[in-house]
XYZ file of N, CA and C in Angstrom:
552
model
N -58.036 -12.273 59.636
C -57.318 -13.180 58.774
C -58.063 -13.374 57.450
N -59.387 -13.513 57.529
C -60.168 -13.699 56.307
C -60.103 -12.459 55.427
N -60.121 -11.297 56.062
C -60.049 -10.048 55.304
C -58.722 -9.945 54.577
N -57.661 -10.409 55.209
C -56.340 -10.385 54.583
C -56.334 -11.259 53.328
N -56.962 -12.414 53.405
C -57.057 -13.304 52.247
C -57.806 -12.625 51.100
N -58.940 -12.022 51.400
C -59.722 -11.332 50.368
C -58.899 -10.190 49.766
N -58.184 -9.451 50.613
C -57.364 -8.351 50.110
C -56.234 -8.870 49.223
N -55.618 -9.975 49.614
C -54.547 -10.552 48.780
C -55.087 -11.002 47.427
N -56.245 -11.633 47.445
C -56.849 -12.047 46.178
C -57.165 -10.829 45.316
N -57.655 -9.774 45.948
C -57.940 -8.539 45.224
C -56.680 -7.869 44.707
N -55.547 -8.129 45.356
C -54.279 -7.538 44.932
C -53.871 -7.935 43.528
N -54.357 -9.068 43.068
C -54.065 -9.503 41.699
C -54.582 -8.465 40.699
N -55.638 -7.778 41.058
C -56.258 -6.795 40.176
C -55.741 -5.377 40.422
N -54.672 -5.234 41.193
C -54.176 -3.927 41.621
C -54.014 -2.907 40.496
N -53.507 -3.262 39.327
C -53.372 -2.227 38.292
C -54.729 -1.674 37.826
N -55.774 -2.381 38.099
C -57.117 -1.975 37.699
C -57.901 -1.652 38.967
N -57.744 -0.430 39.458
C -58.318 -0.056 40.755
C -59.827 -0.283 40.819
N -60.532 0.021 39.747
C -61.985 -0.151 39.776
C -62.346 -1.630 39.865
N -61.695 -2.473 39.078
C -61.971 -3.908 39.133
C -61.614 -4.477 40.496
N -60.512 -4.007 41.052
C -60.099 -4.453 42.373
C -61.151 -4.053 43.408
N -61.637 -2.815 43.332
C -62.650 -2.347 44.277
C -63.927 -3.177 44.145
N -64.352 -3.472 42.921
C -65.561 -4.281 42.708
C -65.373 -5.660 43.331
N -64.224 -6.271 43.088
C -63.935 -7.593 43.644
C -64.006 -7.560 45.172
N -63.333 -6.586 45.768
C -63.286 -6.503 47.224
C -64.657 -6.161 47.819
N -65.406 -5.295 47.162
C -66.756 -4.956 47.648
C -67.658 -6.185 47.618
N -67.688 -6.864 46.472
C -68.569 -8.031 46.345
C -68.207 -9.126 47.335
N -66.912 -9.380 47.505
C -66.501 -10.445 48.424
C -66.720 -10.052 49.877
N -66.399 -8.818 50.233
C -66.632 -8.373 51.612
C -68.125 -8.398 51.921
N -68.945 -8.032 50.946
C -70.388 -8.035 51.138
C -70.902 -9.452 51.399
N -70.415 -10.432 50.645
C -70.839 -11.821 50.836
C -70.385 -12.336 52.199
N -69.134 -12.064 52.539
C -68.609 -12.523 53.831
C -69.403 -11.892 54.972
N -69.682 -10.593 54.872
C -70.466 -9.921 55.915
C -71.870 -10.511 56.025
N -72.490 -10.805 54.910
C -73.834 -11.392 54.933
C -73.823 -12.735 55.665
N -72.816 -13.539 55.399
C -72.709 -14.844 56.060
C -72.441 -14.657 57.554
N -71.558 -13.712 57.880
C -71.244 -13.462 59.289
C -72.481 -12.974 60.049
N -73.223 -12.086 59.445
C -74.436 -11.566 60.099
C -75.492 -12.651 60.242
N -75.604 -13.478 59.210
C -76.568 -14.588 59.250
C -76.274 -15.529 60.411
N -75.012 -15.680 60.718
C -74.605 -16.594 61.791
C -74.431 -15.891 63.134
N -74.750 -14.607 63.171
C -74.696 -13.872 64.427
C -73.306 -13.446 64.860
N -72.354 -13.485 63.958
C -70.985 -13.088 64.302
C -70.894 -11.581 64.447
N -70.062 -11.159 65.341
C -69.813 -9.733 65.566
C -68.377 -9.601 66.066
N -67.926 -8.384 66.150
C -66.586 -8.183 66.701
C -65.604 -7.677 65.673
N -64.351 -7.983 65.920
C -63.247 -7.451 65.110
C -63.338 -7.862 63.644
N -63.618 -9.134 63.381
C -63.702 -9.591 61.985
C -64.801 -8.856 61.233
N -65.953 -8.680 61.862
C -67.060 -7.969 61.219
C -66.656 -6.534 60.934
N -66.045 -5.885 61.928
C -65.598 -4.493 61.727
C -64.572 -4.399 60.614
N -63.675 -5.353 60.549
C -62.641 -5.339 59.510
C -63.263 -5.409 58.122
N -64.240 -6.289 57.951
C -64.892 -6.409 56.648
C -65.755 -5.188 56.334
N -66.386 -4.605 57.350
C -67.158 -3.377 57.120
C -66.245 -2.239 56.680
N -65.072 -2.134 57.313
C -64.101 -1.109 56.928
C -63.579 -1.353 55.511
N -63.317 -2.616 55.188
C -62.870 -2.981 53.845
C -63.942 -2.610 52.817
N -65.182 -2.892 53.139
C -66.302 -2.580 52.257
C -66.419 -1.070 52.046
N -66.410 -0.314 53.133
C -66.548 1.147 53.029
C -65.384 1.779 52.267
N -64.175 1.346 52.564
C -62.997 1.916 51.892
C -63.046 1.652 50.388
N -63.462 0.468 50.017
C -63.491 0.139 48.589
C -64.681 0.748 47.867
N -65.756 1.010 48.592
C -66.861 1.766 47.986
C -66.378 3.157 47.609
N -65.615 3.782 48.495
C -65.080 5.122 48.207
C -64.138 5.087 47.015
N -63.301 4.056 46.927
C -62.394 3.913 45.779
C -63.199 3.746 44.499
N -64.206 2.883 44.538
C -65.041 2.651 43.361
C -65.708 3.942 42.897
N -66.288 4.683 43.833
C -66.978 5.937 43.501
C -66.029 6.881 42.781
N -64.839 7.084 43.333
C -63.877 8.003 42.720
C -63.417 7.503 41.351
N -63.205 6.211 41.223
C -62.769 5.648 39.942
C -63.849 5.798 38.866
N -65.083 5.513 39.211
C -66.169 5.638 38.247
C -66.336 7.091 37.819
N -66.329 7.992 38.779
C -66.506 9.410 38.444
C -65.331 9.954 37.652
N -64.131 9.532 37.981
C -62.976 10.063 37.250
C -62.957 9.554 35.814
N -63.560 8.399 35.574
C -63.634 7.905 34.204
C -64.542 8.750 33.324
N -65.640 9.200 33.874
C -66.626 9.962 33.107
C -66.454 11.469 33.248
N -66.134 11.902 34.452
C -66.064 13.341 34.743
C -64.674 13.756 35.233
N -63.658 13.075 34.767
C -62.301 13.305 35.237
C -61.796 14.723 35.050
N -62.080 15.318 33.909
C -61.599 16.682 33.668
C -62.217 17.664 34.655
N -63.500 17.531 34.910
C -64.177 18.415 35.846
C -63.607 18.231 37.256
N -63.405 16.991 37.671
C -62.882 16.706 39.007
C -61.461 17.243 39.155
N -60.625 17.008 38.145
C -59.244 17.526 38.201
C -59.235 19.050 38.274
N -60.140 19.693 37.533
C -60.238 21.149 37.557
C -60.601 21.632 38.963
N -61.594 21.002 39.563
C -62.027 21.390 40.904
C -60.879 21.244 41.894
N -60.217 20.105 41.860
C -59.130 19.854 42.809
C -57.939 20.785 42.581
N -57.683 21.122 41.323
C -56.533 21.977 41.011
C -56.780 23.448 41.305
N -58.030 23.880 41.307
C -58.306 25.316 41.445
C -58.835 25.746 42.810
N -59.406 24.835 43.579
C -59.969 25.241 44.873
C -58.923 25.858 45.799
N -57.783 25.215 45.925
C -56.731 25.724 46.808
C -56.223 27.090 46.384
N -55.779 27.231 45.127
C -55.309 28.547 44.678
C -56.386 29.633 44.770
N -57.630 29.280 44.533
C -58.715 30.257 44.634
C -58.870 30.735 46.077
N -58.788 29.808 47.012
C -58.925 30.160 48.427
C -57.729 30.978 48.916
N -56.554 30.667 48.407
C -55.346 31.342 48.885
C -55.046 32.637 48.152
N -55.187 32.613 46.830
C -54.775 33.774 46.045
C -55.877 34.482 45.307
N -57.077 33.974 45.406
C -58.201 34.609 44.751
C -58.282 34.314 43.266
N -59.154 35.056 42.604
C -59.458 34.856 41.186
C -58.212 35.014 40.327
N -57.397 35.998 40.605
C -56.208 36.243 39.770
C -55.248 35.062 39.812
N -55.135 34.383 40.954
C -54.255 33.220 41.057
C -54.744 32.085 40.155
N -56.051 31.891 40.100
C -56.603 30.809 39.274
C -56.466 31.137 37.794
N -56.662 32.379 37.435
C -56.585 32.760 36.023
C -55.186 32.590 35.451
N -54.184 32.434 36.297
C -52.817 32.196 35.837
C -52.505 30.717 35.664
N -53.376 29.858 36.151
C -53.159 28.415 36.053
C -53.466 27.910 34.645
N -52.765 26.855 34.240
C -53.057 26.208 32.961
C -54.488 25.674 32.933
N -54.960 25.214 34.084
C -56.309 24.649 34.172
C -57.382 25.666 33.802
N -57.101 26.946 34.045
C -58.101 27.981 33.761
C -58.479 27.989 32.279
N -57.521 27.735 31.419
C -57.800 27.703 29.975
C -58.721 26.547 29.590
N -58.844 25.574 30.484
C -59.704 24.419 30.217
C -61.132 24.616 30.693
N -61.400 25.737 31.342
C -62.720 25.951 31.939
C -63.848 25.861 30.907
N -63.762 26.628 29.862
C -64.845 26.621 28.873
C -65.026 25.252 28.215
N -63.943 24.578 27.777
C -64.150 23.224 27.223
C -64.756 22.241 28.228
N -64.404 22.381 29.505
C -64.973 21.489 30.521
C -66.468 21.752 30.671
N -66.854 23.017 30.710
C -68.270 23.373 30.816
C -69.042 22.802 29.629
N -68.513 22.976 28.440
C -69.213 22.493 27.233
C -69.251 20.969 27.172
N -68.167 20.335 27.599
C -68.134 18.870 27.619
C -69.158 18.325 28.614
N -69.216 18.930 29.794
C -70.189 18.491 30.793
C -71.611 18.692 30.260
N -71.853 19.831 29.643
C -73.169 20.130 29.079
C -73.577 19.065 28.063
N -72.642 18.655 27.236
C -72.944 17.695 26.175
C -73.100 16.263 26.676
N -72.436 15.915 27.777
C -72.342 14.504 28.153
C -72.860 14.131 29.536
N -73.382 15.073 30.300
C -73.696 14.764 31.688
C -74.772 13.700 31.834
N -75.816 13.757 31.026
C -76.897 12.766 31.151
C -76.422 11.374 30.752
N -75.688 11.295 29.651
C -75.152 10.002 29.207
C -74.176 9.450 30.240
N -73.445 10.341 30.894
C -72.516 9.919 31.940
C -73.235 9.295 33.121
N -74.329 9.885 33.527
C -75.106 9.336 34.643
C -75.684 7.981 34.255
N -76.174 7.874 33.038
C -76.713 6.586 32.565
C -75.610 5.527 32.542
N -74.416 5.902 32.061
C -73.299 4.954 32.016
C -72.900 4.514 33.422
N -72.926 5.436 34.374
C -72.620 5.088 35.762
C -73.660 4.111 36.290
N -74.928 4.360 36.022
C -75.998 3.465 36.454
C -75.782 2.060 35.902
N -75.506 1.960 34.618
C -75.286 0.656 33.990
C -74.065 -0.031 34.603
N -72.989 0.713 34.778
C -71.754 0.161 35.336
C -71.989 -0.379 36.745
N -72.666 0.385 37.578
C -72.925 -0.043 38.950
C -73.814 -1.281 38.958
N -74.873 -1.274 38.170
C -75.801 -2.411 38.167
C -75.131 -3.690 37.642
N -74.187 -3.545 36.703
C -73.476 -4.725 36.190
C -72.398 -5.212 37.159
N -71.891 -4.319 37.977
C -70.758 -4.654 38.835
C -71.151 -5.332 40.140
N -72.377 -5.104 40.614
C -72.749 -5.593 41.939
C -74.000 -6.451 41.881
N -73.841 -7.696 42.281
C -74.964 -8.633 42.218
C -75.979 -8.388 43.330
N -75.539 -7.833 44.444
C -76.445 -7.511 45.538
C -77.122 -6.184 45.197
N -78.401 -6.225 44.864
C -79.122 -5.029 44.417
C -79.102 -3.926 45.464
N -79.294 -4.289 46.723
C -79.292 -3.291 47.790
C -77.934 -2.584 47.860
N -76.888 -3.357 47.819
C -75.534 -2.809 47.850
C -75.281 -1.953 46.603
N -75.719 -2.433 45.447
C -75.547 -1.684 44.208
C -76.272 -0.345 44.244
N -77.489 -0.343 44.757
C -78.252 0.902 44.840
C -77.606 1.876 45.823
N -77.058 1.351 46.903
C -76.354 2.197 47.872
C -75.117 2.826 47.222
N -74.395 2.046 46.455
C -73.199 2.549 45.783
C -73.576 3.548 44.690
N -74.664 3.284 43.973
C -75.136 4.232 42.962
C -75.498 5.559 43.625
N -76.207 5.482 44.735
C -76.580 6.695 45.467
C -75.334 7.452 45.916
N -74.369 6.739 46.442
C -73.116 7.354 46.893
C -72.382 8.006 45.722
N -72.373 7.338 44.582
C -71.684 7.861 43.400
C -72.372 9.115 42.875
N -73.680 9.080 42.758
C -74.407 10.245 42.241
C -74.361 11.419 43.218
N -74.346 11.115 44.504
C -74.195 12.179 45.504
C -72.829 12.835 45.377
N -71.796 12.024 45.191
C -70.448 12.574 45.036
C -70.347 13.398 43.752
N -70.992 12.954 42.684
C -71.019 13.730 41.442
C -71.666 15.085 41.697
N -72.773 15.082 42.399
C -73.472 16.332 42.705
C -72.588 17.263 43.537
N -71.850 16.702 44.481
C -70.934 17.514 45.292
C -69.819 18.118 44.442
N -69.225 17.323 43.552
C -68.189 17.852 42.659
C -68.752 18.953 41.767
N -69.946 18.724 41.237
C -70.538 19.714 40.346
C -70.875 21.004 41.103
N -71.336 20.877 42.324
C -71.627 22.052 43.147
C -70.349 22.849 43.401
N -69.282 22.155 43.731
C -67.989 22.827 43.932
C -67.532 23.506 42.647
N -67.739 22.831 41.517
C -67.374 23.392 40.215
C -68.157 24.681 39.957
N -69.469 24.639 40.184
C -70.294 25.836 39.976
C -69.853 26.989 40.876
N -69.495 26.679 42.103
C -69.013 27.716 43.023
C -67.739 28.369 42.489
N -66.842 27.557 41.957
C -65.597 28.093 41.379
C -65.916 28.971 40.181
N -66.787 28.494 39.294
C -67.148 29.253 38.094
C -67.792 30.584 38.483
N -68.659 30.574 39.486
C -69.316 31.814 39.934
C -68.305 32.821 40.467
N -67.278 32.324 41.136
C -66.249 33.232 41.638
C -65.394 33.779 40.501
N -65.116 32.943 39.515
C -64.283 33.365 38.384
C -65.044 34.253 37.409
N -66.335 33.971 37.238
C -67.172 34.706 36.284
C -68.521 35.028 36.929
N -68.574 36.053 37.765
C -69.846 36.387 38.444
C -70.989 36.665 37.468
N -70.663 37.119 36.265
C -71.690 37.408 35.257
C -72.081 36.170 34.456
N -71.453 35.055 34.737
C -71.756 33.816 34.020
C -70.773 33.493 32.923
N -70.059 34.482 32.437
C -69.061 34.238 31.403
C -69.685 33.914 30.060
N -68.830 33.696 29.072
C -69.325 33.427 27.721
C -69.988 32.059 27.579
N -69.808 31.219 28.572
C -70.360 29.864 28.501
C -71.558 29.675 29.426
N -72.135 30.756 29.902
C -73.285 30.685 30.819
C -74.430 29.828 30.268
N -74.719 29.898 28.971
C -75.835 29.067 28.471
C -75.563 27.565 28.564
N -74.302 27.189 28.767
C -73.949 25.774 28.828
C -73.912 25.230 30.256
N -74.123 26.085 31.234
C -74.059 25.654 32.628
C -75.304 24.847 32.982
N -75.089 23.704 33.597
C -76.181 22.839 34.036
C -76.424 23.127 35.516
N -77.663 23.407 35.866
C -77.983 23.761 37.246
C -78.031 22.520 38.141
N -77.892 22.765 39.412
C -77.962 21.689 40.392
C -79.350 21.043 40.370
N -80.379 21.861 40.244
C -81.743 21.296 40.239
C -81.974 20.401 39.023
N -81.365 20.732 37.903
C -81.493 19.890 36.708
C -80.853 18.528 36.948
N -79.682 18.548 37.556
C -78.990 17.285 37.852
C -79.775 16.495 38.897
N -80.307 17.185 39.899
C -81.104 16.506 40.929
C -82.316 15.811 40.326
N -82.952 16.468 39.391
C -84.120 15.868 38.733
C -83.715 14.582 38.015
N -82.589 14.600 37.333
C -82.115 13.403 36.628
C -81.732 12.308 37.621
N -81.058 12.686 38.688
C -80.650 11.709 39.698
C -81.881 11.029 40.300
N -82.950 11.778 40.494
C -84.171 11.203 41.071
C -84.741 10.092 40.202
N -84.532 10.162 38.886
C -85.036 9.089 38.024
C -84.302 7.773 38.292
N -83.073 7.864 38.784
C -82.298 6.659 39.084
C -82.442 6.235 40.551
N -82.925 7.135 41.369
C -82.961 6.866 42.805
C -84.339 6.487 43.318
N -85.269 6.246 42.446
C -86.612 5.896 42.886
C -86.610 4.602 43.702
N -85.598 3.796 43.504
C -85.525 2.523 44.226
C -84.758 2.626 45.539
N -84.241 3.800 45.867
C -83.432 3.935 47.093
C -84.295 3.696 48.315
């Protein structure tokens, strides 16, 4: 019943999925902390944990799509056709023409994007532990998207293509992520 109330209150923010997720995460986190402090367990605790986890996933996707939306859309649009029809199927897609601009955009903005995500997460969550967990989840998801992107690019351009000098390696991103994850 309490979870339903929190969800209804969060519904006011429905057009703003990220704000709604932040509201629901922060409130579910507070309610869970109080429940745990008082030794409560059972269905209500599970409901709030599920609400918390579901909204963390929403927040992660919303934050990443704001900064890295073109890359994510490219990955989602090309993985299926690549698996089913191979390289030639992807080269016929409209998204294929966006490959080089996406690579160059990522090259130019990836570090600033990670910094912006860090700032956004730290401002959004008052519970530092929860915020750091969400930051870790967000940066891990970014790394997964980028890895999938690199795999697609390697299949499309085994020689690296004309934009090879603009490709950011996984180890480079990992090194940057480690600067933000020292507190994990």
